[in-house]
XYZ file of C-alpha atoms in Angstrom:
578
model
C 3.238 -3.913 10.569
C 5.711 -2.126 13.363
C 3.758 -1.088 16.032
C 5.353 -2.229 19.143
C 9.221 -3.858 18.875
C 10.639 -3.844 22.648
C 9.261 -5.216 25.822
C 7.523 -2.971 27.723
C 10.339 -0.495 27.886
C 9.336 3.587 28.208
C 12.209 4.785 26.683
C 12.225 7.330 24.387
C 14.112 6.086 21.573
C 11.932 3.016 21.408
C 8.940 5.729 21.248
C 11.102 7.017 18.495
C 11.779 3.878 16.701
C 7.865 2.927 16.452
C 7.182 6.593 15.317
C 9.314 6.541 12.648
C 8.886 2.683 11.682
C 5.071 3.180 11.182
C 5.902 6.080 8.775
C 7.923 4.142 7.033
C 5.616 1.634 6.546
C 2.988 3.926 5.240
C 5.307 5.416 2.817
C 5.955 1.890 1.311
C 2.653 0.853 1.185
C 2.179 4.302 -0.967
C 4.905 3.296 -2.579
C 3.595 -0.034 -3.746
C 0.186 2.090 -4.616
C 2.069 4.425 -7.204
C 3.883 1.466 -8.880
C 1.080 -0.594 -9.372
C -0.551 2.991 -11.386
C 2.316 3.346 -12.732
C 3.032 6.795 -11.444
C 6.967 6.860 -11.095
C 7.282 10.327 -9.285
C 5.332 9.444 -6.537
C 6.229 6.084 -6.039
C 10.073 7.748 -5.855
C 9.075 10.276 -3.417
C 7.339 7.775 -1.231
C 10.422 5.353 -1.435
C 12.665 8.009 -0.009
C 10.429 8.991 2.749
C 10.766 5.374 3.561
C 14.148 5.010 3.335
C 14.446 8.120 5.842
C 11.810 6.717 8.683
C 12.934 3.450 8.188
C 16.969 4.006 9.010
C 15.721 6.719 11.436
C 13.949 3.715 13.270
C 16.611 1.684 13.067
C 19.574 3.874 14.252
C 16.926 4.565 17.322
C 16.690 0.856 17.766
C 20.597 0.903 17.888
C 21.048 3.656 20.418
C 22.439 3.404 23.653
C 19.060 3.858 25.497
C 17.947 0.625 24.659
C 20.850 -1.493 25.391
C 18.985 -2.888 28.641
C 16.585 -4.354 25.768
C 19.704 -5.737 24.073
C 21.489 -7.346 27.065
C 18.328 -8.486 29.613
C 17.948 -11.878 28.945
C 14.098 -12.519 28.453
C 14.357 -9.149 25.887
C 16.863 -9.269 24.041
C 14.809 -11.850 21.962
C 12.091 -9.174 21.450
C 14.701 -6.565 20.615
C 16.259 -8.730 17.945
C 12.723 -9.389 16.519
C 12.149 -5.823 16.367
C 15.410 -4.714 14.335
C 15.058 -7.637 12.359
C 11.747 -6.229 11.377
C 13.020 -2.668 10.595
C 15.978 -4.097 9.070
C 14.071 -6.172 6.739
C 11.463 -3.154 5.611
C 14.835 -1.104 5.145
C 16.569 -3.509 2.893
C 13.076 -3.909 0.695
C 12.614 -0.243 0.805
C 16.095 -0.504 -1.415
C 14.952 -2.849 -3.594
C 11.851 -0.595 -4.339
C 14.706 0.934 -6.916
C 13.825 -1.975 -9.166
C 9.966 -1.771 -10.038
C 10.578 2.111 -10.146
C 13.572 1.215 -12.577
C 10.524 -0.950 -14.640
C 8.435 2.240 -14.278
C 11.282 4.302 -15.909
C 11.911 1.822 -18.935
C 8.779 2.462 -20.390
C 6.685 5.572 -18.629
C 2.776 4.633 -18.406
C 3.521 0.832 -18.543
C 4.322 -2.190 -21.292
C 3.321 -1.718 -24.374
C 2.058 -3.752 -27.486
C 1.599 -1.869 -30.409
C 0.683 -3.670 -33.604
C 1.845 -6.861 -32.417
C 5.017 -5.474 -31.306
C 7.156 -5.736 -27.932
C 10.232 -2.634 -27.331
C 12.623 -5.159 -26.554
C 15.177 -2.102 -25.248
C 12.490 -1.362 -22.673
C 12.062 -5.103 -21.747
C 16.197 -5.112 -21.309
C 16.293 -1.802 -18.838
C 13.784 -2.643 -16.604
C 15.045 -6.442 -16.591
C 18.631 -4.381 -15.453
C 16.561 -2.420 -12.644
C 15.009 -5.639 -11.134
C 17.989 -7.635 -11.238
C 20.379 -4.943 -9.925
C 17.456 -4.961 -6.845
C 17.677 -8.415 -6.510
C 20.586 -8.598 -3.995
C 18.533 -6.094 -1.917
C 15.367 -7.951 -1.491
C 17.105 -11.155 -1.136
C 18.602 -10.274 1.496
C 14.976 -8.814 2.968
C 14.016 -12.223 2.500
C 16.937 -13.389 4.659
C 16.661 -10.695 7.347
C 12.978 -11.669 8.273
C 13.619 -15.293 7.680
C 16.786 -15.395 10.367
C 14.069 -13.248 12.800
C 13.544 -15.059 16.546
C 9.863 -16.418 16.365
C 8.500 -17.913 19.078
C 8.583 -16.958 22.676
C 8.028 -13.428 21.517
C 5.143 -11.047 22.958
C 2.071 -11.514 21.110
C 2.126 -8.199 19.239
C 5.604 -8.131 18.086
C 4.414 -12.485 17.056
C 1.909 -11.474 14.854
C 4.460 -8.276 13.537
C 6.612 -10.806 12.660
C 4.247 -12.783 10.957
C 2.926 -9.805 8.764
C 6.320 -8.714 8.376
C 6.905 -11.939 6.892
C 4.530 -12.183 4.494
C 4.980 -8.603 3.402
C 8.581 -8.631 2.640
C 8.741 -12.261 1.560
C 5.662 -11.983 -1.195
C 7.884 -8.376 -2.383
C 10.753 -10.018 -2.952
C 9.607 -12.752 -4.614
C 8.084 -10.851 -7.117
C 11.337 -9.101 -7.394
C 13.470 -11.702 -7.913
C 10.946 -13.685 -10.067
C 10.241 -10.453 -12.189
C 14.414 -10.184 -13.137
C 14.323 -13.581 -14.272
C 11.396 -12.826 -16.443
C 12.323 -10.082 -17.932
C 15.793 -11.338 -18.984
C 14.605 -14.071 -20.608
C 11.576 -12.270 -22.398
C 14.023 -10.581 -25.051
C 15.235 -13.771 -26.642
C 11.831 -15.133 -26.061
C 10.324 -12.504 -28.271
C 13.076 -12.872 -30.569
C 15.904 -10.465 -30.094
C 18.484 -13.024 -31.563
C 16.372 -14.630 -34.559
C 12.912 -15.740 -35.161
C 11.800 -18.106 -32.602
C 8.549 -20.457 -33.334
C 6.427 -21.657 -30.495
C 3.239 -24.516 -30.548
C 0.557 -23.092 -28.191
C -1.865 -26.093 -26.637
C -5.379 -25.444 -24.870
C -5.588 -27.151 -22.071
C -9.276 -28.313 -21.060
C -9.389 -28.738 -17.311
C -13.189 -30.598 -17.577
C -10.762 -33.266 -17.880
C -7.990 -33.029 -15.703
C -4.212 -33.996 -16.426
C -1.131 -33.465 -14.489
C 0.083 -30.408 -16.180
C -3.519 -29.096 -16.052
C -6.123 -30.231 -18.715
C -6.036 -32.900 -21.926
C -4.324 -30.867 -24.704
C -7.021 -30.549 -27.279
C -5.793 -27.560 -29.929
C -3.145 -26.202 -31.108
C -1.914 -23.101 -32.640
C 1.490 -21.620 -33.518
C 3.326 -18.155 -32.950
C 6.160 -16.696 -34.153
C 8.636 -13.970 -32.433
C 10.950 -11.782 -34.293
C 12.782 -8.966 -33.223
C 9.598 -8.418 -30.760
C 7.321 -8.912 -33.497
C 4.483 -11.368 -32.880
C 2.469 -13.400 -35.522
C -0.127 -15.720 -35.685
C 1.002 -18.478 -37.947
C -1.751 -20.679 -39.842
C -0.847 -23.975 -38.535
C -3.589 -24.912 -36.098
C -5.398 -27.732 -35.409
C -6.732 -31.094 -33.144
C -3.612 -32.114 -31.463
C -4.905 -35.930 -31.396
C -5.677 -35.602 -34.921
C -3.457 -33.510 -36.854
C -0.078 -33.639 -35.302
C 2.151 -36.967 -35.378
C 2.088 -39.322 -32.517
C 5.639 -39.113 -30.141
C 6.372 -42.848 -30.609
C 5.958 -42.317 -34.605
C 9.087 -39.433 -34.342
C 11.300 -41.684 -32.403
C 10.665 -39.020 -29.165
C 12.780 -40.390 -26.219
C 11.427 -39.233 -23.298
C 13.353 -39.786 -19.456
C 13.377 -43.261 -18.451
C 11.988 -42.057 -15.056
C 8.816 -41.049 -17.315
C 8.545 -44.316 -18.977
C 8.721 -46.034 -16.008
C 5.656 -44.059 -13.893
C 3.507 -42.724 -16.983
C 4.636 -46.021 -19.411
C 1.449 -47.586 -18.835
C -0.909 -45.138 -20.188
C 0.888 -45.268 -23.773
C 1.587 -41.656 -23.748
C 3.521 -42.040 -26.916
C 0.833 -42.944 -28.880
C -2.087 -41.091 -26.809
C -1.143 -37.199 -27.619
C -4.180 -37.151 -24.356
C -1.475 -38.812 -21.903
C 1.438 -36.973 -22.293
C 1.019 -34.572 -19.444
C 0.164 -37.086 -17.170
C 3.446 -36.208 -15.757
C 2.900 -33.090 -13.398
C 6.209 -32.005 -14.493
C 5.242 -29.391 -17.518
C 9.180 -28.924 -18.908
C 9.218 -32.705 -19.556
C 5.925 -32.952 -21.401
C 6.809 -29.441 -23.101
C 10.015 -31.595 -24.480
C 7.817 -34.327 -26.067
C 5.343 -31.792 -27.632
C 8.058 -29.721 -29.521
C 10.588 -32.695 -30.558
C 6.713 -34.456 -31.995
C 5.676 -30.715 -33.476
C 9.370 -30.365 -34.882
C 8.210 -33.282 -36.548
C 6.003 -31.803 -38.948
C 6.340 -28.039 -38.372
C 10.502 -28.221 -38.876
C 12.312 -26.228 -35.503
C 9.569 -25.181 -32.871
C 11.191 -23.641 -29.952
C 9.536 -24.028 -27.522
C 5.775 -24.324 -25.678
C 3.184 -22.520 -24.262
C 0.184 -24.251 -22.459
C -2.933 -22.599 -21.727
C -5.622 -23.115 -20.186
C -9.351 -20.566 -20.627
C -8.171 -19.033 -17.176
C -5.212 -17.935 -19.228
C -7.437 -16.495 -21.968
C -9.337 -14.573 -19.559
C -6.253 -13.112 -18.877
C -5.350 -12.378 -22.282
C -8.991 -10.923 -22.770
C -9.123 -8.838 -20.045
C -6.208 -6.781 -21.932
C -7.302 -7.010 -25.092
C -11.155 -7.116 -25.111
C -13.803 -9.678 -26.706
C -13.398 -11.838 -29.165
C -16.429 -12.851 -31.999
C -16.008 -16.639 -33.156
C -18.340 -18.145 -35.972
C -20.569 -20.575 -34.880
C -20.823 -18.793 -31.655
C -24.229 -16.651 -30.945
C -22.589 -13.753 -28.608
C -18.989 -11.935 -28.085
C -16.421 -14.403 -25.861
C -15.213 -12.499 -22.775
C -13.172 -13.042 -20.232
C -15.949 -13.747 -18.155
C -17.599 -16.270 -20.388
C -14.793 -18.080 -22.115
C -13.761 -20.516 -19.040
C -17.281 -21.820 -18.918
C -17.936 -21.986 -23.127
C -14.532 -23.549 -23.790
C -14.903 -26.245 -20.784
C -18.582 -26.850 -20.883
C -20.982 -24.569 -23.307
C -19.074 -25.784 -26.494
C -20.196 -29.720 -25.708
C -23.475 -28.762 -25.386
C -23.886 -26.598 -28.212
C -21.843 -28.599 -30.355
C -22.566 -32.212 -30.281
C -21.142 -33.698 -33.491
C -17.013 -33.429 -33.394
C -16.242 -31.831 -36.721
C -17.900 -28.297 -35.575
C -16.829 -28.669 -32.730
C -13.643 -29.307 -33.331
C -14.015 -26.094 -35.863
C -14.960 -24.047 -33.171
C -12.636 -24.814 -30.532
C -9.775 -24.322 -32.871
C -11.185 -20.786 -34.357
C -11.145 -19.784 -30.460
C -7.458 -20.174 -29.722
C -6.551 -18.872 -32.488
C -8.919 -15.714 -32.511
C -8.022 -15.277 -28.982
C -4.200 -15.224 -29.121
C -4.518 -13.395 -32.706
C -6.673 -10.730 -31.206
C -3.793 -10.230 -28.239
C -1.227 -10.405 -30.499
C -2.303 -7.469 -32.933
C -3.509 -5.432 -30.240
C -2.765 -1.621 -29.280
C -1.775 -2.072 -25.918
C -0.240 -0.194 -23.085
C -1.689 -1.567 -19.585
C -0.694 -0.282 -16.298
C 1.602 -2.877 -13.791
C -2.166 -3.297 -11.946
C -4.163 -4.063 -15.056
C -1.203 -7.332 -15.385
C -2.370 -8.491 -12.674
C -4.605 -10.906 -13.920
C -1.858 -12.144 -16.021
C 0.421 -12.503 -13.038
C -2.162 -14.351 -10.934
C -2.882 -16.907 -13.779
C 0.987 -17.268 -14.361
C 0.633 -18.373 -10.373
C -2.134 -20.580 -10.667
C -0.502 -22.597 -13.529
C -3.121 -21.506 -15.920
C 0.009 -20.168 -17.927
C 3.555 -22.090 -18.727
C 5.800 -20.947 -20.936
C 8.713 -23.586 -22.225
C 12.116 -22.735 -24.279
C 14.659 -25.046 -25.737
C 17.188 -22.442 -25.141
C 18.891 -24.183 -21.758
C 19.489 -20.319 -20.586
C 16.829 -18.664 -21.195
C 14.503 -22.125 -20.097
C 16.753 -21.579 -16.573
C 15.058 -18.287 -16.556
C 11.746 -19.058 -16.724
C 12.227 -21.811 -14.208
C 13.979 -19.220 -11.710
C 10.663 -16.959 -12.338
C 8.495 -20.405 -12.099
C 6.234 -19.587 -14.866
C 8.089 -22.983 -16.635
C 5.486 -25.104 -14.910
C 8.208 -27.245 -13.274
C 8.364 -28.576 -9.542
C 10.255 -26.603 -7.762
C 11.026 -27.384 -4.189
C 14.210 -25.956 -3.325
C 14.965 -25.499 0.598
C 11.440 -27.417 1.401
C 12.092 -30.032 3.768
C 8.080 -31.088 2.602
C 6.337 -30.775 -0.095
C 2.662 -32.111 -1.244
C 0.886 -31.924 -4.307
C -2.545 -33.057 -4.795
C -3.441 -33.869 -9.146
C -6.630 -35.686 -10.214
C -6.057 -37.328 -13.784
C -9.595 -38.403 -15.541
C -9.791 -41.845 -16.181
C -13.246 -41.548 -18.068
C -13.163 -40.245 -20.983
C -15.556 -37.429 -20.256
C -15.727 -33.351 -19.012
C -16.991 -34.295 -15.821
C -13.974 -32.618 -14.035
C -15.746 -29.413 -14.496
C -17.892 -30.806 -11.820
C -15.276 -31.757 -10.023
C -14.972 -29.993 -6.250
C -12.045 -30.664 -4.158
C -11.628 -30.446 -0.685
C -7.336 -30.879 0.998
C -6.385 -31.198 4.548
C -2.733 -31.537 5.796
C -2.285 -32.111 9.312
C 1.820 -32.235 10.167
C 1.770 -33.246 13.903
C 5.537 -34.589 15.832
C 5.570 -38.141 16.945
C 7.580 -40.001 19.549
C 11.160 -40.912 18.968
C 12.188 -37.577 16.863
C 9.669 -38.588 14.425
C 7.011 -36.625 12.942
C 3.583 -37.482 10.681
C 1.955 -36.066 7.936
C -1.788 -36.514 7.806
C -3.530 -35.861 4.412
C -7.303 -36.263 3.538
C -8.651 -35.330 0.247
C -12.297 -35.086 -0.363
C -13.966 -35.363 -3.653
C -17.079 -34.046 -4.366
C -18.892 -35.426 -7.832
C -21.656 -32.267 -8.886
C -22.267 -34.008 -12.101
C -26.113 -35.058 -12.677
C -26.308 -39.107 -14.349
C -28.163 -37.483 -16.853
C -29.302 -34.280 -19.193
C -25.980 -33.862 -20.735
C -24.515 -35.607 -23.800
C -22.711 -38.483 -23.308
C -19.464 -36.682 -24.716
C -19.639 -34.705 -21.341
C -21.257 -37.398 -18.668
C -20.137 -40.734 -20.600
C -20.275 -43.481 -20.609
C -17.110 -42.936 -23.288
C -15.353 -46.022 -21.485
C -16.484 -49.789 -20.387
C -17.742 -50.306 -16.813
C -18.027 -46.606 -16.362
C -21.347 -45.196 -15.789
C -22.759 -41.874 -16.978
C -22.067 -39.503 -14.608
C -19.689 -40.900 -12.668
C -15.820 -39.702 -12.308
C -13.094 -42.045 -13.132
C -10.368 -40.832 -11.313
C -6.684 -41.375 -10.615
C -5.412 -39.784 -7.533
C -1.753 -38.517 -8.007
C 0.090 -37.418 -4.724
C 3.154 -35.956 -4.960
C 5.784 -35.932 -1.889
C 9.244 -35.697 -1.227
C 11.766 -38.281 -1.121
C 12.685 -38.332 2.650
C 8.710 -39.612 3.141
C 7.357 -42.926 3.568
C 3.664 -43.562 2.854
C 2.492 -45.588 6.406
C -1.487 -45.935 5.172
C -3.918 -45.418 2.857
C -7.723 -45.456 3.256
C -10.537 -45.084 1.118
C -14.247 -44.504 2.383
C -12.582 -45.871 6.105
C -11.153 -49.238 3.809
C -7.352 -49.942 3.001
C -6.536 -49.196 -0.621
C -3.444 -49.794 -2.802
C -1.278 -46.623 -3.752
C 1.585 -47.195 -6.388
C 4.564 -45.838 -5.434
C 5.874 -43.929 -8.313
C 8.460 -41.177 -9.227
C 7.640 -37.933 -11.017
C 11.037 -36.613 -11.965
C 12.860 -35.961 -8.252
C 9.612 -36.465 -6.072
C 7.704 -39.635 -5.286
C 3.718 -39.904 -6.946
C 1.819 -41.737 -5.149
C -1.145 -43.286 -7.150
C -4.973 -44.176 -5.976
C -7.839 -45.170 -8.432
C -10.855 -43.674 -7.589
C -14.777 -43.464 -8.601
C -17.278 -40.944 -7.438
C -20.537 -41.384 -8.632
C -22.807 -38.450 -9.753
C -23.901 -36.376 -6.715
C -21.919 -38.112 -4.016
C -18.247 -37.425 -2.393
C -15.376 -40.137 -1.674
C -12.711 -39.364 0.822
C -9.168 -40.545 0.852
C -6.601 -40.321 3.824
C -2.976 -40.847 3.555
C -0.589 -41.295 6.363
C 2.835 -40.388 5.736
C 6.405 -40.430 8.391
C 8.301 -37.463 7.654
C 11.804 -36.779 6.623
C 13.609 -35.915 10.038
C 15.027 -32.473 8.876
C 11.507 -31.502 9.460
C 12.368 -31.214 13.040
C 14.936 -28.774 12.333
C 13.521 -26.442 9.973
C 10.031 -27.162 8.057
C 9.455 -25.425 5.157
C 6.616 -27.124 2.828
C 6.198 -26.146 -0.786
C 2.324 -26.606 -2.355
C 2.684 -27.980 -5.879
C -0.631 -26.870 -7.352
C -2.970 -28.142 -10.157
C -4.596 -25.579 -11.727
C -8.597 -26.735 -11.536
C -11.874 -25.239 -12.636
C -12.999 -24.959 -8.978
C -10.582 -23.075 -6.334
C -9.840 -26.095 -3.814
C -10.610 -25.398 -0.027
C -7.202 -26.575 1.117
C -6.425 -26.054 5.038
C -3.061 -26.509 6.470
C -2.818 -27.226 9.910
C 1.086 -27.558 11.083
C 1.719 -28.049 14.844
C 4.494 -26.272 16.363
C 7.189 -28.661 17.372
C 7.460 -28.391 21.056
C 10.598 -26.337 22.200
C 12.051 -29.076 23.410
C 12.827 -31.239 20.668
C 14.530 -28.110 18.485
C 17.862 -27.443 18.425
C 19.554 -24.574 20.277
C 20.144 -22.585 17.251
C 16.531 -22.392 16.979
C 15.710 -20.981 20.181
């Protein structure tokens, strides 16, 4: 990503400088190679090769040869660019002490024998992130605080890479310490802990994920995992809220109220907030169970996950093994076909939670940083949440966002885009959506936000069972998708219009926790799309510094979302920006 860094100059310690900043690179980038192998020596040795191009570079940078670069107006932009750059890959190279301090914890990677977790590794290489923390923070800030704009276009589109690079590694540092400190008490370094795990079913979408049909339990001790034998139907077997005097925020009540949640276990995670649903499910599993603490939602993206570590799983009533391959489309689709009458399936869908986490959960294994992965990325994609009624340990997991909450910190924006079904059916599985966000400036130091979400209905009107096409509700047809469509924005927005098919339609104006949901009833019949535009004035700060923050629904289909954000002309920004 360093390739050119000063203004057409000639002299030799900017020759220098790129020399030695390209080497670093490549040294990192073999860096990052070894630790996701898990091979600590190298990934040392290629860290302090790094380290030595890297502050090479940037003492040549600093020299007294280029201090025309420094002081010429018109390059002393470019300059600063440049050492910001360097400065940034020298600060991260640093921080590369903490995923080789993971590496060292536990030599060949985390392991999972017989059900077990070493919490002592877990504990050192949650000290080696978090004493790398400052370092890649401050990466973070060195690239963030770079000039953009007005720069030449190869030391632009450095920046940009550089940006990218260093921001996604530190992320993943800081996130990673705040994992791994709470994972001990998770797993039970203080005292047995109890958690309810719930399947979510994204064929019919909530806004936490999918309707919450099973249920299993786990329990941690002393890093010690166990399948308990308390599993079932959560609409059938486990109280409702309202029946265990469950008092949920007032803010809930007031936006989610008027689907009953607390007396429809399928409404609960209307809310797109997963923390506050997680709340409702333990204090109604406490219930019956005595102390849970805490929750774990899933969805069959997760179980991939967890199969891809631990292998296939055989499940009676089911003809062939259940991959990770094959599970998203059995447990969202397959198992309605196959199973048509609700007692086996309900038999079924249970024995496959339970065989899948039990089959993790007594496994042998040891898996390289690369082969978690897949774990990571479904952590990201909200397939996973993890909740804990332990206020520290839950401010963990929110710092490492694998809580499931909304977290918007420093955005000055932020859009989320949640279908909830409305019908009673699985035909979310043939759901497809398609997001566009246009943020253009206005007159008057004003700016808009443009939105237009497509839906596309794949379902066929008939050659299903009803379970999956309906009609399961009045005035719906088969086939056709009952949808509400839940935007979520910030505060400092105001909703201007909203069309549907070209025609003005209502949109409640709601609250989900700190943000505003905004709230559209739609139907798409079988085989045909409906578009939705919403036009939105922006908080003013946006004119200052934008910085939007996705909240994402996790969804059978990847959406094709497209951001298009136009620059603010120069001339409406603030000197500091310039």
């Amino acid at each position: 990503m360093f390739f050119i860094f000063v203004l057409g100059l000639a002299a030799p310690a900017t020759i220098d400088a790129v020399g030695k900043a390209r080497a670093g690179q490549r040294a990192l980038e073999n860096a990052a190679d070894a630790v996701r192998v898990s091979d600590a020596d190298l990934a040392e040795r290629e860290l302090t090769t790094a380290l030595q191009e890297l502050r090479g570079a940037s003492n040549a940078l600093d020299s007294w040869l280029t201090w025309p670069a420094r002081t010429v107006p018109g390059t002393s932009r470019q300059y600063k660019a440049a050492s910001a750059i360097v400065r940034s890959a020298e600060l991260l190279a640093n921080a590369g002490s903490g995923p080789l301090g993971v590496l060292r914890a536990q030599p060949g990677g985390f392991a999972l024998r017989n059900g077990a977790f070493d919490l002592g590794a877990l504990t050192r290489a949650g000290e080696a992130l978090t004493a790398a923390t400052p370092a890649a923070q401050e990466a973070r800030r060195a690239i963030e605080n770079a000039p953009s704009g007005w720069l030449l276009p190869p030391l632009e589109s450095a920046r940009a890479e550089a940006a990218d690079e260093v921001t996604g590694a530190a992320d993943a540092i800081v996130k990673g310490a705040a994992g791994l400190r709470a994972a001990p008490t998770l797993l039970g370094s203080d005292g047995p802990k109890r958690y309810i795990v719930l399947h979510s079913n994204l064929a019919e979408l909530r806004g936490t994920g999918g309707i919450l049909s099973y249920y299993t339990l786990i329990e941690a001790d002393a890093g010690q995992l166990r399948l308990l034998p308390e599993s079932g139907r959560t609409a059938r077997d486990l109280p409702r809220p309202s029946e265990v005097g469950v008092k949920p925020p007032q803010w809930y009540m007031d936006t989610w109220g008027r689907y009953n949640p607390l007396n429809t276990w399928q409404n609960i995670n209307m809310t797109t907030d997963f923390p506050t649903a997680a709340d409702i499910f333990v204090q109604t599993a406490s219930a019956k169970f005595g102390p849970i603490d805490g929750a774990i939602q899933i969805d069959p993206y997760g179980l991939s996950a967890l199969l891809k570590l631990s292998g296939p799983v055989s499940v009676p009533g089911w003809p062939e093994p259940i991959t990770s391959s094959n599970i998203p489309k059995i447990a969202q689709h397959d198992m309605y076909v196959r199973f048509e009458e609700i007692e086996p399936r309900d038999a079924f869908g249970e024995n496959l939670i339970s065989a899948v986490f039990g089959k993790f959960i007594t496994s042998n294994l040891q898996p390289r940083l690369s082969s978690l992965q897949g774990l990571g990325d479904a952590v990201g994609q909200g397939h996973l949440k993890v909740y804990s009624t332990n206020d520290a340990v839950q401010q963990e997991l929110a710092r490492a966002e694998i809580d499931g909450g909304l977290h918007t910190d420093g955005a000055t924006d932020v859009l989320g885009v949640f279908n909830q079904n409305a019908g009673a059916n699985k035909l979310d599985w043939f759901l497809r959506r398609s997001i566009r966000y246009e943020v253009r400036p206005g007159p008057n130091d004003t700016a808009f936000g443009i939105l237009t979400v497509t839906l596309r209905n794949e379902a066929p009107s008939s050659g299903l069972p009803q379970y999956i096409l309906g009609p399961n509700t009045n005035g719906i047809a088969a086939g056709e998708n009952r949808t509400i469509l839940t935007v979520i924005r910030p505060r400092g927005s105001r909703l201007l219009a909203a069309n549907t098919g070209g025609k003005s339609s209502l949109a409640t104006i709601d609250q989900d926790k700190d943000l505003l949901a905004h709230q559209i009833r739609l139907s798409v019949p079988p085989g045909e799309s409906e578009t939705v535009e919403m036009i939105f004035i922006l908080d003013p700060a946006v004119l200052n510094h934008y910085r939007l923050t996705l909240v994402t629904q996790p969804t059978v289909a990847v959406d094709d979302c497209r951001l298009l954000i136009e620059r603010i002309p120069a001339s409406r920004l603030p000197r500091a920006c310039l």
